[in-house]
Structure formats: structure tokens, C-alpha cells
PDB file of C-alpha atoms in Angstrom:
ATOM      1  CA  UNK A  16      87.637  72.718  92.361  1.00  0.00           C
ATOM      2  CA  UNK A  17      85.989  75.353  89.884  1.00  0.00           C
ATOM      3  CA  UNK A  18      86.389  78.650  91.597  1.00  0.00           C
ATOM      4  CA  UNK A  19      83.387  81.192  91.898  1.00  0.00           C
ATOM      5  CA  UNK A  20      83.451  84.952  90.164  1.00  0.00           C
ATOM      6  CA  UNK A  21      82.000  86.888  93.880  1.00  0.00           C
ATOM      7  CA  UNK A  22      80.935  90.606  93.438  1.00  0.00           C
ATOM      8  CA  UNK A  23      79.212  90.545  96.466  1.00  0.00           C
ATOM      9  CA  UNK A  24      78.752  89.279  99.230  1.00  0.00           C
ATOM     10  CA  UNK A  25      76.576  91.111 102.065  1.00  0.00           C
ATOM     11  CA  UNK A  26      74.022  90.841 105.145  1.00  0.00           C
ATOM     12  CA  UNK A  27      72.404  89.791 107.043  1.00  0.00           C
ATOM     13  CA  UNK A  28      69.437  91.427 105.259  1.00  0.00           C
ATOM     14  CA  UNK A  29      65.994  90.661 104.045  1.00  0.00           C
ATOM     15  CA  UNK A  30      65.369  89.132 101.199  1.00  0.00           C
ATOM     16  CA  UNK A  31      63.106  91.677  99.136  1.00  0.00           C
ATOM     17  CA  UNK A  32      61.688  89.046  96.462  1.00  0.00           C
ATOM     18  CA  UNK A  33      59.935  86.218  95.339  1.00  0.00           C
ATOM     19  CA  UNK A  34      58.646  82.827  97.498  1.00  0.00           C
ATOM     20  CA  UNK A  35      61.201  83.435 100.445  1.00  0.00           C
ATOM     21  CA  UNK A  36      60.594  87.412 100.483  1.00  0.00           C
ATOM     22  CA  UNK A  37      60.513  88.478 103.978  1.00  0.00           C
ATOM     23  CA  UNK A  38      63.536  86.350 105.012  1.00  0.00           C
ATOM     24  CA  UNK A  39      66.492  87.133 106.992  1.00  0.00           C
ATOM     25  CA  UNK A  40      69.518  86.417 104.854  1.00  0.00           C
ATOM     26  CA  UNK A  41      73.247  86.671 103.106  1.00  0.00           C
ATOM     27  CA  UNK A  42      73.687  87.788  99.826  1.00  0.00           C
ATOM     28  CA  UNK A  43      76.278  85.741  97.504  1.00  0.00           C
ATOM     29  CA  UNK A  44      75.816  87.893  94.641  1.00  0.00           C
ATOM     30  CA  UNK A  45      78.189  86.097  91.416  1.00  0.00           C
ATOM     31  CA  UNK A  46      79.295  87.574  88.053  1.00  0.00           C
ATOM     32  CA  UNK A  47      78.217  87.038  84.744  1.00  0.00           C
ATOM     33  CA  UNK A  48      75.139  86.888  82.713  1.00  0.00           C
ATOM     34  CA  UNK A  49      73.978  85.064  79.524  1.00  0.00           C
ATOM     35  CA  UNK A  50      70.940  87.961  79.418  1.00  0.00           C
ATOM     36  CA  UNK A  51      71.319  91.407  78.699  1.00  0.00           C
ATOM     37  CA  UNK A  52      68.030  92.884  79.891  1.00  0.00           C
ATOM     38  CA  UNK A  53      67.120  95.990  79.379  1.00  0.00           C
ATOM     39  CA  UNK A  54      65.674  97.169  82.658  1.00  0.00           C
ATOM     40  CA  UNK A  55      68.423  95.216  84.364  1.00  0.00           C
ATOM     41  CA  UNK A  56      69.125  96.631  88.041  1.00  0.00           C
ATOM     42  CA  UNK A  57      72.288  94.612  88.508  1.00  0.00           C
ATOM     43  CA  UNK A  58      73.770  95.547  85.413  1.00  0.00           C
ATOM     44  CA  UNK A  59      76.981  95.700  87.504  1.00  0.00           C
ATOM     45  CA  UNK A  60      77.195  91.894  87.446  1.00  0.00           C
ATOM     46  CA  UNK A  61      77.660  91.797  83.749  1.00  0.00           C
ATOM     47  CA  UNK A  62      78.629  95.172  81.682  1.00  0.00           C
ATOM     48  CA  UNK A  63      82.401  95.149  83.162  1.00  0.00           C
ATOM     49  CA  UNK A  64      81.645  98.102  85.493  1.00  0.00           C
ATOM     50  CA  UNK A  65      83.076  96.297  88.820  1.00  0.00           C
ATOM     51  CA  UNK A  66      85.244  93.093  88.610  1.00  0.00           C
ATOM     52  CA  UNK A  67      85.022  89.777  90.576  1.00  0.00           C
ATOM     53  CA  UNK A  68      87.304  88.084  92.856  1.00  0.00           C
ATOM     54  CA  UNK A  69      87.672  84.556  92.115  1.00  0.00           C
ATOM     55  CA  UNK A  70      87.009  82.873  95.027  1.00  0.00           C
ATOM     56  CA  UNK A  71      86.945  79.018  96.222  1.00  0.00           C
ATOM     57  CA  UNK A  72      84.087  77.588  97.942  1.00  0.00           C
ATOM     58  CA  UNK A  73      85.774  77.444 101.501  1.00  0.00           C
ATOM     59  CA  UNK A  74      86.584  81.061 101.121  1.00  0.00           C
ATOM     60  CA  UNK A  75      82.960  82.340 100.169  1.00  0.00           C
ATOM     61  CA  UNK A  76      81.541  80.109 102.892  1.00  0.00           C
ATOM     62  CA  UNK A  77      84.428  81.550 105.233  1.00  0.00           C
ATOM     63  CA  UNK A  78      83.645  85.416 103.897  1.00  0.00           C
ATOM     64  CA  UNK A  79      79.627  84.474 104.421  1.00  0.00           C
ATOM     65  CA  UNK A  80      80.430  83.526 108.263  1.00  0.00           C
ATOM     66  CA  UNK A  81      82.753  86.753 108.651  1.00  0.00           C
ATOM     67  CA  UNK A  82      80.079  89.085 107.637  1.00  0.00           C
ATOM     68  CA  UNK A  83      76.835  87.342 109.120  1.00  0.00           C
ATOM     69  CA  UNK A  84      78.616  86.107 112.086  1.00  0.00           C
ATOM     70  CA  UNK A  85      75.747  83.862 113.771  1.00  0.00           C
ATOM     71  CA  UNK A  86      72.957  86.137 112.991  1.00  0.00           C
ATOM     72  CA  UNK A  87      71.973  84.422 110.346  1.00  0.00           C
ATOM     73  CA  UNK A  88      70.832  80.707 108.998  1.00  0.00           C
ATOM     74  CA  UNK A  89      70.372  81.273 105.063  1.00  0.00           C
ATOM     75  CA  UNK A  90      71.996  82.434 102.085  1.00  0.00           C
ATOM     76  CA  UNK A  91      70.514  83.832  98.899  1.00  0.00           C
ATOM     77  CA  UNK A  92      72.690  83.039  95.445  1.00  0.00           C
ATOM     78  CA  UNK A  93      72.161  85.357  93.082  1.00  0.00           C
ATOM     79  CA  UNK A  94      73.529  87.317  90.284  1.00  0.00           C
ATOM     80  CA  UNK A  95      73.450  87.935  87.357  1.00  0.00           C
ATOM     81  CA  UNK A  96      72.810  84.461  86.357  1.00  0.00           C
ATOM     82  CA  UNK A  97      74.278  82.134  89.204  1.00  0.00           C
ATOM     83  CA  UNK A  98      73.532  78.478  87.246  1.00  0.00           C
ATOM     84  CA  UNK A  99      76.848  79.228  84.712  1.00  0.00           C
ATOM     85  CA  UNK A 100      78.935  78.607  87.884  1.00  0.00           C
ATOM     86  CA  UNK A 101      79.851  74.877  87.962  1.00  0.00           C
ATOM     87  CA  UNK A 102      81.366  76.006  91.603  1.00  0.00           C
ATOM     88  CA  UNK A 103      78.823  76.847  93.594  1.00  0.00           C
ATOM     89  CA  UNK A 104      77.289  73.055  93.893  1.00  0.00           C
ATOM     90  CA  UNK A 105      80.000  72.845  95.944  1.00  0.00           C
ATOM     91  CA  UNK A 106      79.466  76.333  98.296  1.00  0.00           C
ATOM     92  CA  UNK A 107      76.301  75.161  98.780  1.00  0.00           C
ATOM     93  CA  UNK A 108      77.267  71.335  99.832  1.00  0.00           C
ATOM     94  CA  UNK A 109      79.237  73.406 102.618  1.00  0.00           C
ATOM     95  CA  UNK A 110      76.239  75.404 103.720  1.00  0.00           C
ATOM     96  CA  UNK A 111      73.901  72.854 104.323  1.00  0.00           C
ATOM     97  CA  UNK A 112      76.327  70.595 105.851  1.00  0.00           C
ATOM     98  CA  UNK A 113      76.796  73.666 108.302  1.00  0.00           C
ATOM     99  CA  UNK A 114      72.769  73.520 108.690  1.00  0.00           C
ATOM    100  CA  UNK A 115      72.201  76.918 106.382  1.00  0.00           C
ATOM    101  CA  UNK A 116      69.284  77.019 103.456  1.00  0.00           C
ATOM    102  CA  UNK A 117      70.193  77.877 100.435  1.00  0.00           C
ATOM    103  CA  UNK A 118      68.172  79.949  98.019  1.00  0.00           C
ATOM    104  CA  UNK A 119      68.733  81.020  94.117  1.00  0.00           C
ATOM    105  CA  UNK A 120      67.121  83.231  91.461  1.00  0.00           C
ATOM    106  CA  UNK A 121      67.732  82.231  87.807  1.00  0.00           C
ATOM    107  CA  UNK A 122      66.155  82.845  84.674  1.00  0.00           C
ATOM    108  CA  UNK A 123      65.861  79.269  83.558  1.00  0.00           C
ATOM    109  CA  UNK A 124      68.234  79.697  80.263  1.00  0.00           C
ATOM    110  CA  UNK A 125      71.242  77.724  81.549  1.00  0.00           C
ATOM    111  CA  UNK A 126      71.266  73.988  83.932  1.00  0.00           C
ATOM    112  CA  UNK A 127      73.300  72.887  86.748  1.00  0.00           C
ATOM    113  CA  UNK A 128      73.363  69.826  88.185  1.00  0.00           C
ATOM    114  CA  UNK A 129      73.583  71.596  91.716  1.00  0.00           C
ATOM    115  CA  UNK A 130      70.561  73.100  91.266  1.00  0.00           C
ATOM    116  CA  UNK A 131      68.597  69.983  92.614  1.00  0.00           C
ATOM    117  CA  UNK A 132      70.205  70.178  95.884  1.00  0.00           C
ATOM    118  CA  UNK A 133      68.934  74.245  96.398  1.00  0.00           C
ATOM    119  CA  UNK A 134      66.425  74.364  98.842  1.00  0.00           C
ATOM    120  CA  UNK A 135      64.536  77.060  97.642  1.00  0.00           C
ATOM    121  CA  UNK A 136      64.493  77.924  93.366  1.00  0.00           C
ATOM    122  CA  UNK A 137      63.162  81.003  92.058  1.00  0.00           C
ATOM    123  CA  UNK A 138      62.987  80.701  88.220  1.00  0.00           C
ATOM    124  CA  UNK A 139      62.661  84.000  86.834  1.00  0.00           C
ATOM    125  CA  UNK A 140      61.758  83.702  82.945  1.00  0.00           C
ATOM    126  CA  UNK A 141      61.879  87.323  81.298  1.00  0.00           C
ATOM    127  CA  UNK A 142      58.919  89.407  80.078  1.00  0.00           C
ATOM    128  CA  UNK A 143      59.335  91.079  76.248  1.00  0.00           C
ATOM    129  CA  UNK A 144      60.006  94.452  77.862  1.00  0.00           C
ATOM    130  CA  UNK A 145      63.798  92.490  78.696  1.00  0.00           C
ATOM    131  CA  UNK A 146      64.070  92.709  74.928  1.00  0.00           C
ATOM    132  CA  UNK A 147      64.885  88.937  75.495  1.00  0.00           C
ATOM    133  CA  UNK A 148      63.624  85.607  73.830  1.00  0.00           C
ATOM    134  CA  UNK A 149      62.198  82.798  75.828  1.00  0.00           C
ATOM    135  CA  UNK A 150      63.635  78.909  75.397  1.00  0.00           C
ATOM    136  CA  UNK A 151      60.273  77.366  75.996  1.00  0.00           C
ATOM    137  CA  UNK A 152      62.022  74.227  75.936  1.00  0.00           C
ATOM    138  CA  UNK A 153      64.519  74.655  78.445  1.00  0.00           C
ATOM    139  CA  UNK A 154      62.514  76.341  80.558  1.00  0.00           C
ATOM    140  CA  UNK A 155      60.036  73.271  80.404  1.00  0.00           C
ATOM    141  CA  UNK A 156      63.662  71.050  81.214  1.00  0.00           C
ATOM    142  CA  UNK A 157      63.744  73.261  84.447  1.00  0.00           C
ATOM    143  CA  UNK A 158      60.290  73.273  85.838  1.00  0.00           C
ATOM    144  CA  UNK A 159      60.438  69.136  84.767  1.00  0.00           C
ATOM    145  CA  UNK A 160      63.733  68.688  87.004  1.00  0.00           C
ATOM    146  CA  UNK A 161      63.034  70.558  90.139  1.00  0.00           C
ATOM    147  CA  UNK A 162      59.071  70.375  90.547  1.00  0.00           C
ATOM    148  CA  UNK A 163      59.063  67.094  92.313  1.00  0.00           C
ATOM    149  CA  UNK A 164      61.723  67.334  94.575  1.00  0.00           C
ATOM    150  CA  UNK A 165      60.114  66.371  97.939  1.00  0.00           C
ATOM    151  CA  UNK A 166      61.727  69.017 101.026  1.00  0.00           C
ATOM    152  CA  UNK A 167      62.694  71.626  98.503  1.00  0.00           C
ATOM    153  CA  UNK A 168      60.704  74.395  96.977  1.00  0.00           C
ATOM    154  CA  UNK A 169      60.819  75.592  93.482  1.00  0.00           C
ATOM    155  CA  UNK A 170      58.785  78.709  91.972  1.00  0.00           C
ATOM    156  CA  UNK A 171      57.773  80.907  89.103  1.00  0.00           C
ATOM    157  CA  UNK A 172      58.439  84.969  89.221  1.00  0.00           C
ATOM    158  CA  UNK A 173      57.760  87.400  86.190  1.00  0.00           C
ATOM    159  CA  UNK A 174      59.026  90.984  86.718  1.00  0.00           C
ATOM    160  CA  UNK A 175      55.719  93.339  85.369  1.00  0.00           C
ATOM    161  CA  UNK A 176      56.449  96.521  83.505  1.00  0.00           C
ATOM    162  CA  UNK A 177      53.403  96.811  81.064  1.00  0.00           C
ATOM    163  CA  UNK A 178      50.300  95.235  79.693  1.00  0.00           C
ATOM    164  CA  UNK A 179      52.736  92.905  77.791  1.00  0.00           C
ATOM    165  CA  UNK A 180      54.749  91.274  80.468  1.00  0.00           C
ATOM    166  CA  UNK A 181      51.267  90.847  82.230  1.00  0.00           C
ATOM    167  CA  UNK A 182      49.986  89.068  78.916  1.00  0.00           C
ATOM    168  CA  UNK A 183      52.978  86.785  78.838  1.00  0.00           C
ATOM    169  CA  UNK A 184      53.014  85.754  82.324  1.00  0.00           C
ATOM    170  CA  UNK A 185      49.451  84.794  81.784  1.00  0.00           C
ATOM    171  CA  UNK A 186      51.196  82.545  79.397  1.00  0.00           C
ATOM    172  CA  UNK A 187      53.900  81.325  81.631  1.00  0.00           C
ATOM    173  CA  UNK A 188      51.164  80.534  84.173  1.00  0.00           C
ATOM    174  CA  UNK A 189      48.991  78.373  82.265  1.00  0.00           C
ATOM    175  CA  UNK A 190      51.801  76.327  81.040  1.00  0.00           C
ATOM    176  CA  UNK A 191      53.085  75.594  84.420  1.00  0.00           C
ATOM    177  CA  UNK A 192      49.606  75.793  86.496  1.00  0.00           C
ATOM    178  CA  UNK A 193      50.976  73.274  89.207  1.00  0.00           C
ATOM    179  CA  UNK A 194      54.159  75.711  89.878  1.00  0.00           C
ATOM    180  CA  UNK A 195      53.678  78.742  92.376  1.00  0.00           C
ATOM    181  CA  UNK A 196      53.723  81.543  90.303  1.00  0.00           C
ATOM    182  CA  UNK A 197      54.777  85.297  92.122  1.00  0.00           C
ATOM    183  CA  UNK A 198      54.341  88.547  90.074  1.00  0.00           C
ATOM    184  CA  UNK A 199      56.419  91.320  91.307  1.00  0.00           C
ATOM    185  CA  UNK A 200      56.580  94.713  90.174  1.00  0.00           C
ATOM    186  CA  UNK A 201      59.172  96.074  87.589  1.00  0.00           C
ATOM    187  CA  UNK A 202      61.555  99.430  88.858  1.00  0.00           C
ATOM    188  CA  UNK A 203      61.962 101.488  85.556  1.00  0.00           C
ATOM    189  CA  UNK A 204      63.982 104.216  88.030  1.00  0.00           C
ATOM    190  CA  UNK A 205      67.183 103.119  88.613  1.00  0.00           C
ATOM    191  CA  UNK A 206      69.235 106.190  88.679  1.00  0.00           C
ATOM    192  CA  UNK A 207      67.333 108.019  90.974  1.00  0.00           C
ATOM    193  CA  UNK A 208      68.423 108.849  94.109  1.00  0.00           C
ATOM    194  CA  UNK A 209      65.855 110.041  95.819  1.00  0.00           C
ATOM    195  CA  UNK A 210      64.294 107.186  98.645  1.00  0.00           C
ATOM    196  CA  UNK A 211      61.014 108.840  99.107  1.00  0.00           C
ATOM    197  CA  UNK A 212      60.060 109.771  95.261  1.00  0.00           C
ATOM    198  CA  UNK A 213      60.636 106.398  94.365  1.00  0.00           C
ATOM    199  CA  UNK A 214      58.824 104.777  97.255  1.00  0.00           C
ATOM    200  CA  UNK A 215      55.668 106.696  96.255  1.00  0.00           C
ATOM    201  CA  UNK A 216      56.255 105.668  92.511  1.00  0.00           C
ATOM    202  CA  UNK A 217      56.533 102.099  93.354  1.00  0.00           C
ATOM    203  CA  UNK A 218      53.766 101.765  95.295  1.00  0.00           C
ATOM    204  CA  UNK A 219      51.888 103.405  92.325  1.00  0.00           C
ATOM    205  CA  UNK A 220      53.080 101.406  90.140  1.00  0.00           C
ATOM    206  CA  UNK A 221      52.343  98.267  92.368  1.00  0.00           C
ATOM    207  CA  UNK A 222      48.628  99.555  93.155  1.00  0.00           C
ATOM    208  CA  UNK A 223      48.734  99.146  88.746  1.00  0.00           C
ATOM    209  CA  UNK A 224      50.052  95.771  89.171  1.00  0.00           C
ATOM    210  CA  UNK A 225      47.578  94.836  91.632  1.00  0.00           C
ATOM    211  CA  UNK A 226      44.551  96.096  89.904  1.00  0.00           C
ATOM    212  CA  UNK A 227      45.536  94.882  86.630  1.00  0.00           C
ATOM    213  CA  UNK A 228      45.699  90.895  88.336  1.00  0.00           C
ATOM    214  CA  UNK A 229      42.492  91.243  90.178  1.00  0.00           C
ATOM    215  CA  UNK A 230      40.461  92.006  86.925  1.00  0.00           C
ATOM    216  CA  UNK A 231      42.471  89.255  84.799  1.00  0.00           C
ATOM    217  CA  UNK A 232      40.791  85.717  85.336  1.00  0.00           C
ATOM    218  CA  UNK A 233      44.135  84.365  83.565  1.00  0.00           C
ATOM    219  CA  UNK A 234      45.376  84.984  86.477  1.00  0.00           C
ATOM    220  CA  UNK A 235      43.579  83.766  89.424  1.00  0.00           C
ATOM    221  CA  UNK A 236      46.151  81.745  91.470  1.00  0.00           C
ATOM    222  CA  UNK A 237      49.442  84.033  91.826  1.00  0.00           C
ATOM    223  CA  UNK A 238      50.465  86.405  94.386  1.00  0.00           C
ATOM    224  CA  UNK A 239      51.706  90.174  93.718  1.00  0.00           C
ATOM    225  CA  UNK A 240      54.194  91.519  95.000  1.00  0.00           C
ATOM    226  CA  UNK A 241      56.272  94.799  95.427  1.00  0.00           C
ATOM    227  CA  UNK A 242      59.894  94.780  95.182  1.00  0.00           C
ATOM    228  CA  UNK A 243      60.598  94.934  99.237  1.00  0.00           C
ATOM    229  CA  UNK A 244      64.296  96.168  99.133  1.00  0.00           C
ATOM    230  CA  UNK A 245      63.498  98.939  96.716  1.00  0.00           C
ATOM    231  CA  UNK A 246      60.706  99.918  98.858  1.00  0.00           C
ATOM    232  CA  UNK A 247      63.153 100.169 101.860  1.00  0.00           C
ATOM    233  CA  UNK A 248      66.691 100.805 100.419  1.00  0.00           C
ATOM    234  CA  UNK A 249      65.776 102.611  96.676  1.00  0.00           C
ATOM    235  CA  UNK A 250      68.880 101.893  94.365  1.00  0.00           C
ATOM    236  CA  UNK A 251      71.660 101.283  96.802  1.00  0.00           C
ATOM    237  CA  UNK A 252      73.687  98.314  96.461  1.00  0.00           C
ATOM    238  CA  UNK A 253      74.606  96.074  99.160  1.00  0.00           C
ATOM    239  CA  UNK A 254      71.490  96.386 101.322  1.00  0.00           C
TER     240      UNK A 254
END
């Protein structure tokens, strides 16, 4: 059994992006990333500043259960980049043999098999501010294996910093018009400290994001978002 790299694993909490924001949920956050974006705000997960425990998938589903207790009934997998973990197909076998929902975020660059079997897939393709290069044709291998899955849910989300990322999830949009598409606004303060200055720049910068989308007719079928833990939490981990 392939064991999982675990940085985190917290909650319950609310889940602060994308389709399922709003939801009450665990956190299995996993190490390792194939990106290196340059806004990244869990650069923790990859740059060697805090180490993983290798865990099997009866001991994160055990560790889930000690920390949530029965206060909650889903789990968010993130990371990082969760899909280069063979292992966690079979964490989330487990789960939703225990009756939990499993959601994950990726950026569409890397495939697991297990991914079918998630009941609720964020792809998360990066904007040019990431200073990273889309695989058009993987992501199209993505969208092509998940879209028609009949009980489970799969989505688009582009992080917005600029003009640019708004131009290129125009793009991402029209090639996938039949896939919900959530835009979500970028946090370019992530050493601040200070809860209520960055809660007023957010919004600000979401008030942008929302006037840019209403006056782009490229864009006439996605939902905006604000980053909802941010907006709560600012830059603490673990919340």
C-alpha cells in the first residue's frame, strides 16, 4: 500500500473555495508539487520549509476521525498537488465506505486513476501571473475523464490577479463551455499579518474582480468569488 506524504491535517472548518465553498469540512492537506507558482500561498507544501509524515491510509482516515470526531461528514484533499499520490485512491475508498464525501483541488498537470471515484473535482489550471505553462492537452484528458461521471461533480477555477489571468480564463472558459467555471480572487499579501488590512484589500480587490466579469461578455456564465478563508482567517495556516 503506497503511503501518503500528510502536512496537514485539520478541522472541521469551512471550505473557503471553489464549487463546494461554504462547506463544513476536514482538511487532508499532502506534500509535493509539480508547480512552482509564484503567488503560491501553500508554498509550505513544496519549498522544504516543513516536512511530511508518511502516513498509510488507515492512519490518515484514523487521524481525520480523531480531529473531526463526528462533527463532520466530508473531507477536502488538497495540497500542493494531491493527484502525484498513488495512495490516496485508497484513503478515499475508506471515506466513502464510512459514508464521508470526498473533495480535491488540482491543477490538471498530473492523472490518477482515483480521481474518478472523488465526488467533488476542482481543476484549477494556472493563470500566466503563476509564471507557469498550460498542457492544453492534458488538461483536455482531465475535463474528457471526469465530465460525465453521473453522481459526481467536476469544475473549473482560475485564481485572478490581473487583466491577464482574466484574458486567459476567458480562454479556459470557451474551451470547456459545458464545465462550471468559478473565478476567485488572487491574495498577492501573504506575509501580512494584519486580519483587518487585508480583509479591506480583498474585498477591493474582489469588487475589481467583480466589475471586471460583469463588463466582459466572454464571460457570461461563471460565478466570482472571494477567497472565504482569507476573508475570515488572513494568512494563518490550519484554519
Amino acid at each position: 500500500m503506497k503511503k501518503v506524504p500528510v502536512l496537514e491535517i485539520f478541522g472541521p472548518t469551512i471550505q473557503g473555495e471553489g464549487m463546494v465553498i461554504g462547506r463544513k469540512t476536514m482538511f487532508l492537506r499532502t506534500g509535493g508539487c509539480d508547480y512552482r507558482c509564484s503567488w503560491c500561498d501553500s508554498a509550505f507544501t513544496w519549498d522544504g520549509s516543513q516536512k511530511p509524515d508518511l502516513l498509510e491510509a488507515s492512519d490518515i482516515v484514523e487521524r481525520l476521525e480523531m480531529e473531526g470526531g463526528s462533527f463532520f461528514n466530508h473531507v477536502t484533499i488538497s495540497g500542493g498537488n494531491p493527484a502525484l499520490h498513488e495512495g490516496l485512491g485508497e484513503v478515499n475508498r475508506l471515506l466513502q465506505e464510512k459514508g464521508i464525501q470526498t473533495a480535491v483541488e488540482t491543477q490538471g498537470s498530473f492523472w490518477q486513476e482515483w480521481m474518478t471515484e472523488i465526488d467533488d473535482v476542482t481543476i484549477s489550471p494556472k493563470p500566466p501571473s503563476s509564471g507557469m505553462k498550460t498542457n492544453w492537452e492534458q488538461l483536455d484528458a482531465y475535463i474528457r475523464r471526469l465530465k460525465d461521471r453521473d453522481t459526481k461533480k467536476v469544475s473549473l477555477k482560475v485564481v485572478i490577479f490581473d487583466d491577464t489571468d482574466l484574458s486567459y480564463a476567458a480562454d479556459v472558459h470557451e474551451r470547456y463551455p459545458e464545465v462550471e467555471m468559478f473565478l476567485q480572487t488572487g491574495n498577492d499579501e501573504l506575509s501580512t499579518a494584519d486580519d483587518q488590512w487585508l480583509l479591506s484589500h480583498l474585498l477591493t480587490r474582489y469588487e475589481w474582480l467583480v466589475e471586471q466579469v460583469l463588463h466582459a461578455n466572454r464571460l457570461n456564465d461563471v460565478k466570482v468569488l472571494p477567497q472565504l478563508h482569507t476573508l475570515l482567517w488572513g494568512n494563518k495556516q490550519g484554519v
